[in-house]
Coordinates of C-alpha atoms and ligand atoms in Angstrom, one line a residue:
M130 CA -0.1 0.0 0.1
K131 CA 1.4 3.5 -1.0
T132 CA 1.8 5.9 1.8
K133 CA 2.1 9.9 1.4
N134 CA 5.7 9.9 2.7
A135 CA 7.1 7.1 0.3
K136 CA 10.3 7.9 -0.9
K137 CA 10.3 8.0 -4.5
P138 CA 12.9 5.9 -6.3
A139 CA 15.4 7.8 -8.3
N140 CA 15.0 7.5 -12.0
L141 CA 17.6 5.3 -13.4
A142 CA 16.7 5.6 -16.8
H143 CA 17.5 8.8 -19.2
T144 CA 15.1 9.8 -22.0
G145 CA 14.9 12.8 -24.0
K146 CA 12.3 15.6 -22.9
N147 CA 11.1 18.4 -25.0
G148 CA 12.6 21.8 -23.5
Y149 CA 9.0 23.5 -23.6
E150 CA 8.1 21.0 -20.9
R151 CA 10.7 22.4 -18.5
I152 CA 12.0 25.7 -19.7
S153 CA 11.4 28.4 -16.8
P154 CA 9.2 31.5 -17.6
A155 CA 12.2 33.8 -17.2
D156 CA 14.3 31.4 -19.9
L157 CA 11.1 31.8 -22.3
K158 CA 11.1 35.6 -22.0
H159 CA 14.8 35.7 -22.5
S160 CA 14.4 33.3 -25.4
G161 CA 12.4 35.7 -27.3
E162 CA 14.6 38.6 -26.7
I163 CA 17.7 36.9 -27.9
N164 CA 16.1 35.3 -30.8
K165 CA 14.8 38.8 -31.9
L166 CA 18.5 40.2 -31.7
Y167 CA 19.6 36.8 -33.7
M168 CA 17.1 37.7 -36.5
D169 CA 18.3 41.3 -36.8
F170 CA 22.0 40.1 -36.8
I171 CA 21.4 37.6 -39.6
T172 CA 19.3 40.3 -41.7
S173 CA 22.4 42.3 -42.0
A174 CA 25.1 39.7 -41.8
K175 CA 24.8 37.4 -44.8
T176 CA 28.4 36.9 -45.7
E177 CA 31.5 36.5 -43.4
R178 CA 32.6 39.7 -44.3
E179 CA 29.3 41.2 -43.1
A180 CA 29.0 39.2 -40.1
H181 CA 32.7 40.3 -39.1
D182 CA 31.7 43.9 -39.5
E183 CA 28.5 43.6 -37.7
A184 CA 30.2 41.9 -35.0
V185 CA 32.8 44.5 -34.7
L186 CA 30.2 47.0 -34.4
L187 CA 28.7 45.1 -31.3
L188 CA 32.1 44.5 -29.8
E189 CA 33.1 48.1 -30.0
A190 CA 29.8 49.3 -28.7
A191 CA 30.4 46.9 -25.5
G192 CA 33.8 48.2 -24.9
F193 CA 36.0 45.8 -26.9
K194 CA 39.0 47.6 -28.3
D195 CA 41.4 46.7 -31.4
L196 CA 44.0 44.4 -30.0
D197 CA 46.2 45.6 -33.1
R198 CA 46.3 49.0 -31.4
S199 CA 47.4 47.6 -27.9
V200 CA 50.1 45.6 -29.7
K201 CA 51.3 48.9 -31.6
D202 CA 51.4 51.2 -28.5
G203 CA 52.5 48.2 -26.1
V204 CA 49.6 48.4 -23.9
R205 CA 49.5 46.1 -21.1
L206 CA 46.4 44.0 -20.7
A207 CA 44.8 43.3 -17.1
P208 CA 42.1 40.8 -16.2
G209 CA 38.5 42.4 -17.3
D210 CA 40.0 43.9 -20.3
K211 CA 38.4 43.2 -23.6
V212 CA 39.9 43.1 -27.1
Y213 CA 39.2 41.8 -30.5
R214 CA 41.5 41.1 -33.3
S215 CA 40.2 40.9 -37.3
C216 CA 41.8 38.7 -39.8
S217 CA 41.3 40.4 -43.1
G218 CA 38.0 41.6 -42.5
K219 CA 36.7 38.0 -42.5
T220 CA 37.5 36.1 -39.2
L221 CA 37.5 37.6 -36.0
M222 CA 38.8 36.8 -32.3
A223 CA 37.5 38.5 -29.4
V224 CA 38.5 38.1 -25.8
T225 CA 37.8 39.2 -22.3
I226 CA 40.9 38.7 -20.1
G227 CA 40.4 36.3 -17.1
K228 CA 41.8 36.1 -13.6
K229 CA 43.9 33.5 -14.0
P230 CA 47.2 33.7 -16.3
L231 CA 46.8 32.7 -19.9
E232 CA 49.0 29.8 -19.3
A233 CA 46.0 28.4 -17.3
G234 CA 44.2 28.2 -20.5
M235 CA 41.5 29.8 -22.4
H236 CA 37.6 28.9 -22.5
I237 CA 37.0 29.3 -26.3
V238 CA 33.5 29.3 -28.2
G239 CA 34.7 28.8 -31.7
G240 CA 32.2 29.0 -34.7
H241 CA 32.1 30.0 -38.4
T242 CA 30.3 32.7 -40.5
D243 CA 30.8 31.5 -43.8
S244 CA 27.9 29.7 -45.3
P245 CA 27.2 27.8 -48.3
R246 CA 26.5 30.2 -51.2
I247 CA 27.0 30.8 -55.0
D248 CA 30.1 32.9 -55.9
L249 CA 30.7 35.1 -59.1
K250 CA 33.8 33.9 -61.1
Q251 CA 36.5 36.3 -61.5
N252 CA 35.4 37.0 -65.3
P253 CA 31.5 36.4 -64.6
L254 CA 29.7 38.6 -67.0
Y255 CA 28.7 37.3 -70.5
E256 CA 25.3 37.2 -72.8
A257 CA 23.3 34.6 -74.4
G258 CA 19.9 34.0 -75.7
G259 CA 18.9 37.8 -75.4
L260 CA 20.1 37.7 -71.6
A261 CA 23.2 39.1 -69.8
L262 CA 24.4 36.1 -67.1
L263 CA 26.5 36.2 -64.6
D264 CA 28.9 32.8 -64.4
T265 CA 29.4 31.6 -60.9
H266 CA 31.4 28.7 -59.1
Y267 CA 29.2 27.6 -55.9
Y268 CA 31.1 27.5 -52.5
G269 CA 30.6 24.9 -49.9
G270 CA 28.3 21.7 -50.1
I271 CA 25.2 22.7 -51.7
K272 CA 22.4 20.6 -53.3
K273 CA 22.4 22.5 -56.6
Y274 CA 18.7 22.0 -57.4
Q275 CA 17.8 23.9 -54.5
W276 CA 19.4 27.2 -55.7
V277 CA 17.4 27.6 -59.1
T278 CA 14.2 29.8 -59.3
I279 CA 14.6 31.8 -55.9
P280 CA 15.1 35.3 -55.6
L281 CA 19.1 36.0 -55.0
A282 CA 20.8 39.1 -53.9
L283 CA 24.5 40.0 -54.8
H284 CA 26.6 40.7 -51.7
G285 CA 30.4 41.6 -51.7
V286 CA 33.2 44.0 -52.7
F287 CA 34.9 45.3 -55.5
V288 CA 38.6 46.4 -54.7
K289 CA 40.2 48.9 -57.1
P290 CA 44.1 48.8 -57.9
D291 CA 44.3 52.0 -55.6
G292 CA 43.0 50.1 -52.6
K293 CA 39.6 51.6 -52.8
K294 CA 36.8 49.3 -51.9
V295 CA 33.4 49.3 -53.2
K296 CA 30.9 47.5 -51.0
V297 CA 28.0 45.9 -53.0
C298 CA 24.5 44.9 -51.7
I299 CA 21.6 44.5 -54.4
G300 CA 18.5 42.4 -53.9
E301 CA 17.9 43.1 -50.0
D302 CA 15.9 46.5 -50.1
P303 CA 12.5 45.7 -51.2
S304 CA 12.9 48.3 -54.1
D305 CA 15.9 46.4 -55.1
P306 CA 15.9 44.1 -58.3
V307 CA 17.2 40.6 -57.5
F308 CA 19.0 38.0 -59.7
C309 CA 17.8 34.4 -60.4
I310 CA 19.0 30.9 -61.8
T311 CA 16.5 29.4 -64.1
D312 CA 15.3 25.8 -64.3
L313 CA 13.9 23.5 -67.1
L314 CA 9.9 23.3 -67.5
P315 CA 8.5 20.0 -66.5
H316 CA 7.2 19.9 -70.2
L317 CA 10.6 19.5 -71.5
A318 CA 12.3 17.7 -68.8
A319 CA 12.0 14.2 -70.1
D320 CA 15.7 13.7 -70.0
Q321 CA 16.4 15.8 -66.7
Y322 CA 13.8 13.5 -65.0
K323 CA 16.1 10.7 -65.6
K324 CA 18.8 12.2 -63.9
T325 CA 20.0 11.7 -60.2
L326 CA 19.4 14.7 -57.9
G327 CA 23.0 15.7 -57.8
E328 CA 23.5 15.4 -61.8
A329 CA 20.1 17.3 -62.7
I330 CA 21.6 21.0 -62.2
P331 CA 25.4 21.0 -63.1
G332 CA 27.7 23.2 -61.6
E333 CA 28.1 25.2 -64.8
G334 CA 24.2 25.4 -64.8
L335 CA 24.2 27.6 -62.0
D336 CA 24.7 31.2 -63.7
A337 CA 22.4 34.1 -62.9
V338 CA 20.2 36.2 -65.0
A339 CA 21.4 40.0 -64.7
G340 CA 19.6 41.7 -67.5
S341 CA 17.6 41.6 -70.8
I342 CA 17.5 44.9 -72.3
P343 CA 20.3 45.8 -75.1
V344 CA 22.2 49.0 -74.8
A345 CA 21.1 51.6 -77.3
E346 CA 24.4 51.8 -79.2
K347 CA 24.5 50.9 -82.9
D348 CA 28.0 49.4 -83.2
R349 CA 28.3 48.1 -79.8
K350 CA 29.1 44.4 -79.7
E351 CA 27.7 42.3 -76.5
K352 CA 24.8 44.9 -76.0
F353 CA 22.9 42.9 -73.4
K354 CA 26.2 42.6 -71.5
Y355 CA 27.1 46.2 -72.0
N356 CA 23.9 47.3 -70.7
V357 CA 24.7 45.9 -67.2
L358 CA 28.3 46.9 -67.3
K359 CA 26.8 50.6 -67.7
L360 CA 24.2 50.1 -64.9
L361 CA 27.0 48.9 -62.5
N362 CA 29.1 51.5 -63.6
G363 CA 26.5 54.1 -62.7
R364 CA 25.8 52.5 -59.4
Y365 CA 29.4 51.6 -58.1
G366 CA 31.6 53.3 -60.7
I367 CA 33.2 50.0 -61.7
T368 CA 34.5 48.4 -65.0
E369 CA 34.3 45.0 -66.5
Q370 CA 38.0 44.6 -65.4
D371 CA 37.3 45.4 -61.8
F372 CA 35.6 42.0 -61.3
L373 CA 39.1 40.6 -61.5
S374 CA 39.6 41.9 -57.9
A375 CA 36.0 41.3 -56.4
E376 CA 34.4 39.1 -54.2
L377 CA 30.6 38.7 -55.0
E378 CA 28.5 36.4 -53.6
L379 CA 24.9 35.3 -54.6
V380 CA 22.8 34.5 -51.4
P381 CA 19.0 34.2 -50.9
A382 CA 17.4 37.4 -51.0
G383 CA 15.0 38.6 -48.1
H384 CA 15.0 38.5 -44.3
P385 CA 14.5 35.5 -41.9
R386 CA 10.9 34.8 -40.9
E387 CA 9.2 33.1 -37.8
V388 CA 7.8 29.6 -38.7
G389 CA 4.7 28.1 -37.3
L390 CA 1.5 29.5 -35.9
D391 CA 3.2 29.6 -32.5
R392 CA 6.3 31.5 -34.2
S393 CA 8.7 29.0 -32.5
M394 CA 10.9 28.4 -35.3
V395 CA 13.2 30.7 -37.5
L396 CA 13.5 30.1 -41.3
A397 CA 16.9 31.9 -42.4
Y398 CA 19.6 31.6 -44.7
G399 CA 23.1 30.8 -43.2
H400 CA 22.1 29.6 -39.8
D401 CA 25.3 27.3 -40.5
D402 CA 27.1 28.7 -38.7
R403 CA 25.8 32.0 -37.8
V404 CA 23.2 30.7 -35.4
C405 CA 26.2 29.4 -33.2
A406 CA 28.4 32.3 -34.2
Y407 CA 26.1 34.8 -32.8
A408 CA 25.2 33.0 -30.0
G409 CA 28.7 32.8 -28.8
L410 CA 29.5 36.5 -29.6
K411 CA 26.3 37.6 -27.7
A412 CA 27.5 35.1 -24.5
L413 CA 30.7 37.1 -24.6
L414 CA 28.9 40.5 -25.1
D415 CA 26.7 39.5 -22.0
L416 CA 29.5 38.2 -19.8
K417 CA 29.4 40.2 -16.6
G418 CA 32.2 40.6 -14.2
V419 CA 35.9 39.2 -14.7
P420 CA 35.8 35.5 -15.5
E421 CA 38.1 33.0 -14.0
Y422 CA 39.7 31.9 -17.2
T423 CA 40.2 34.2 -20.5
S424 CA 37.2 34.0 -22.4
C425 CA 37.7 33.7 -26.2
V426 CA 35.1 33.7 -29.2
L427 CA 36.1 32.9 -32.8
L428 CA 34.0 33.8 -35.7
C429 CA 36.1 31.8 -38.6
D430 CA 35.9 32.0 -42.5
K431 CA 36.3 29.1 -45.1
E432 CA 34.9 26.4 -42.8
E433 CA 32.6 25.3 -45.5
I434 CA 35.4 24.7 -47.9
G435 CA 37.7 22.8 -45.4
S436 CA 39.2 25.7 -43.1
V437 CA 41.8 26.5 -45.6
G438 CA 43.5 29.7 -46.5
A439 CA 44.7 32.8 -44.2
T440 CA 41.3 33.3 -42.8
G441 CA 40.4 29.6 -42.1
M442 CA 40.9 27.9 -39.0
A443 CA 43.7 26.0 -40.2
S444 CA 45.9 29.0 -40.8
N445 CA 48.0 30.4 -37.7
F446 CA 45.7 33.5 -36.9
F447 CA 44.5 32.1 -33.6
E448 CA 47.8 30.9 -32.2
N449 CA 49.5 34.1 -33.3
T450 CA 46.9 36.2 -32.0
S451 CA 47.1 34.1 -28.5
A452 CA 50.9 34.7 -28.6
E453 CA 50.2 38.7 -28.7
L454 CA 47.7 38.3 -25.9
L455 CA 50.3 36.2 -23.7
N456 CA 53.1 38.8 -24.7
L457 CA 50.7 41.6 -23.5
T458 CA 49.4 40.0 -20.2
G459 CA 52.4 37.5 -18.9
D460 CA 55.6 38.4 -17.2
A461 CA 57.6 37.2 -20.2
Y462 CA 56.5 35.7 -23.4
S463 CA 57.8 32.3 -24.2
E464 CA 56.9 29.7 -26.7
L465 CA 56.7 27.0 -23.8
T466 CA 54.0 29.3 -22.0
L467 CA 52.1 29.6 -25.3
K468 CA 52.0 26.0 -25.8
R469 CA 50.9 25.4 -22.2
A470 CA 48.0 28.3 -22.5
L471 CA 46.8 26.4 -25.9
H472 CA 47.2 22.8 -24.2
N473 CA 45.3 23.9 -21.2
S474 CA 42.3 25.6 -23.1
W475 CA 38.8 24.0 -23.3
M476 CA 36.8 24.7 -26.2
L477 CA 33.3 24.3 -27.4
S478 CA 33.3 24.0 -31.3
A479 CA 30.3 25.8 -32.0
D480 CA 28.6 24.5 -34.9
V481 CA 25.5 23.2 -36.2
N482 CA 24.1 19.8 -36.2
A483 CA 21.4 17.6 -38.2
L484 CA 17.8 17.3 -36.2
F485 CA 15.8 14.2 -36.8
D486 CA 13.4 15.0 -39.6
P487 CA 10.3 12.9 -39.8
M488 CA 10.1 13.4 -43.5
F489 CA 13.5 11.5 -43.6
P490 CA 13.5 8.9 -40.8
A491 CA 15.3 6.4 -42.5
V492 CA 18.8 8.5 -42.2
S493 CA 18.6 8.9 -38.5
E494 CA 18.9 6.4 -35.4
K495 CA 16.5 7.8 -33.0
K496 CA 18.2 7.0 -29.6
N497 CA 21.1 9.3 -30.7
S498 CA 19.6 12.0 -32.8
A499 CA 19.0 15.5 -31.9
F500 CA 15.3 16.6 -32.0
I501 CA 13.9 20.1 -32.3
N502 CA 13.2 22.0 -28.9
H503 CA 15.2 19.3 -27.1
G504 CA 18.0 22.0 -26.5
V505 CA 21.5 22.7 -27.5
C506 CA 23.0 19.6 -28.9
V507 CA 26.4 18.3 -27.7
T508 CA 28.1 15.8 -30.1
K509 CA 31.1 13.5 -28.8
Y510 CA 32.4 12.6 -32.1
T511 CA 31.6 13.4 -35.8
G512 CA 33.6 11.9 -38.8
S513 CA 32.1 9.3 -41.4
R514 CA 32.8 5.5 -41.9
G515 CA 33.9 4.6 -38.5
K516 CA 34.4 8.0 -37.0
S517 CA 37.0 8.6 -39.5
G518 CA 38.2 12.3 -39.4
S519 CA 36.6 12.9 -36.0
S520 CA 37.9 14.9 -33.1
D521 CA 36.5 12.5 -30.4
A522 CA 36.1 14.3 -27.3
S523 CA 37.1 12.7 -23.9
A524 CA 34.5 11.0 -21.4
E525 CA 36.3 13.3 -18.8
F526 CA 35.8 16.5 -20.9
M527 CA 32.1 15.4 -21.5
A528 CA 31.6 15.1 -17.8
H529 CA 32.8 18.5 -17.3
I530 CA 30.3 19.9 -19.8
R531 CA 27.5 18.1 -18.1
R532 CA 28.2 19.4 -14.9
I533 CA 28.5 23.1 -16.3
F534 CA 25.1 22.5 -18.2
D535 CA 23.2 21.0 -15.6
K536 CA 24.2 23.4 -12.9
N537 CA 23.3 26.3 -15.0
N538 CA 20.1 25.0 -16.1
V539 CA 20.9 24.7 -19.8
I540 CA 18.6 22.5 -21.8
W541 CA 20.8 20.4 -23.8
Q542 CA 21.0 17.0 -25.7
T543 CA 23.2 14.7 -27.4
G544 CA 23.1 13.8 -31.2
E545 CA 25.1 12.2 -33.8
L546 CA 25.1 13.3 -37.5
G547 CA 22.8 10.8 -38.7
K548 CA 23.0 6.8 -38.9
V549 CA 26.2 4.9 -39.0
D550 CA 27.7 4.9 -42.6
Q551 CA 25.0 7.3 -44.0
G552 CA 27.5 9.9 -44.5
G553 CA 29.0 12.4 -42.2
G554 CA 30.6 15.5 -41.7
G555 CA 33.0 17.5 -39.5
T556 CA 34.0 20.9 -37.9
I557 CA 36.5 23.0 -36.9
A558 CA 37.1 20.9 -33.7
W559 CA 40.0 18.8 -35.0
L560 CA 42.2 21.8 -35.6
M561 CA 41.8 23.2 -32.5
A562 CA 42.7 19.7 -30.8
R563 CA 45.8 19.6 -32.6
Y564 CA 47.1 21.8 -29.6
G565 CA 46.1 19.1 -27.0
M566 CA 43.3 21.2 -25.7
Q567 CA 39.9 19.8 -24.8
V568 CA 37.3 20.3 -27.5
I569 CA 33.8 19.2 -28.2
D570 CA 31.3 19.9 -30.7
C571 CA 28.1 21.9 -29.3
G572 CA 25.5 23.8 -31.3
V573 CA 22.0 24.2 -32.7
G574 CA 20.3 21.4 -34.7
L575 CA 19.0 22.3 -38.1
F576 CA 16.3 21.3 -40.6
S577 CA 17.4 21.3 -44.2
M578 CA 21.2 22.2 -43.5
H579 CA 23.1 23.8 -46.3
A580 CA 19.8 24.8 -48.2
P581 CA 18.8 28.2 -49.4
M582 CA 16.7 28.7 -46.0
E583 CA 17.5 26.5 -42.9
L584 CA 15.2 25.7 -40.2
A585 CA 15.9 26.3 -36.4
G586 CA 14.0 25.9 -33.1
K587 CA 14.0 29.3 -31.0
L588 CA 14.4 27.1 -27.9
D589 CA 17.4 25.6 -29.2
I590 CA 19.0 28.9 -30.3
Y591 CA 18.7 30.4 -26.9
M592 CA 20.1 27.2 -25.3
A593 CA 23.1 27.6 -27.4
Y594 CA 23.6 31.1 -26.1
K595 CA 23.0 30.0 -22.5
A596 CA 25.3 27.0 -22.8
Y597 CA 28.0 29.2 -24.3
L598 CA 27.7 31.7 -21.5
A599 CA 27.8 29.2 -18.6
F600 CA 30.9 27.6 -20.3
L601 CA 32.7 31.1 -20.8
R602 CA 32.5 32.0 -16.9
D603 CA 33.0 28.4 -15.5
G604 CA 35.7 28.4 -13.3
R605 CA 36.3 24.5 -13.5
K606 CA 35.2 24.0 -10.1
Ligands
MN815 MN1 29.0 24.5 -39.9
MN816 MN1 27.9 23.4 -43.1

């Protein structure tokens, strides 16, 4: 017979639970605020350059100073000081100096701000069939068929030989024209239908329509192309040769939208990985007081093509900047101290993961899938074909993460990227793990990753922010 005072046995089982069944009213309210700020951020940050510039604005408004100025002036840095450093206007590292010396390690949240897109070639403009067209070379892992017949905006820069930079943004203002890539009508698609999804739209078939009125000059050759050049010259003062020193990206035009009658989700271009990058940045901005360990946020470029190049995580930018920090905070700079600082660091590799999608249940293994609104997703290992290429986090570090998140009421879950041998992927985790630091993947789950518009849950976005904040201010106790 049951009595009122009977002690409830501890629940030995672990089962996932929807975050809306346990989120506090205060967190729910805060989630609305953070998501609104995030939607504003990705409205104006649709490329790595724009995300960098928006982040610098936010950092400077919060009192962060350019580290290069401290380096130049030899200004010493003390606990509580806030600095950032830019790499070529694309990659960014921001830091709040902690109470402990840098040698004790940093707490790092590292995300990326580049997203799959369609870049213009260096000689893009040509004409065919009464159209002016822009030839392209896609960037990152896209399903090419998804990028046709949608409005596209052109973002980027022309850089003139004298160094003058002309910023370009066409297609975001409601009064702007947009660009688009055509697709075949179903009436004539008998051959196309027989192709695989991957072959139906070839890479060279992703050229964007840019105009269809010929210039009114009798002896002019390539009149359609020339008219576009005239319009570009009128708007930006550029000539065809200036495309050679330009970086121009076609991205889905328009702003993010709330999804569902309950407005519980966000549909947007480039959640991967600006959602984690912004959540990390916002956590650093909101960090109150002086953290025990130096807090660091990385917003990296080039993750989607393998983190290569000067602005990718594989470059020495992070290491060099850590050396500068050490030089301005430590008693005496030494390479050994730098190596210790990196080795002793902890990192959340802040990147997105896949959500269990009821439209495609066959690719997931439910016990180890992330679900929408179950919170920020922690992934111990990524990789493919037998964990190949994975930076497998240690059980010991995972235990620290459990402690930090549970202590701070972070709603979180674990999730693998799909069934074994179904595919796979990676993040910047392994590049940081080379220093011997503890690294684990931790980010927001998405539907339709790498599609022109990706879908994420607001609760998960907010819990990423909350997780990163708890991690940055953790004192390892
Ligand atoms: Mn990513
Ligand atoms: Mn990606």
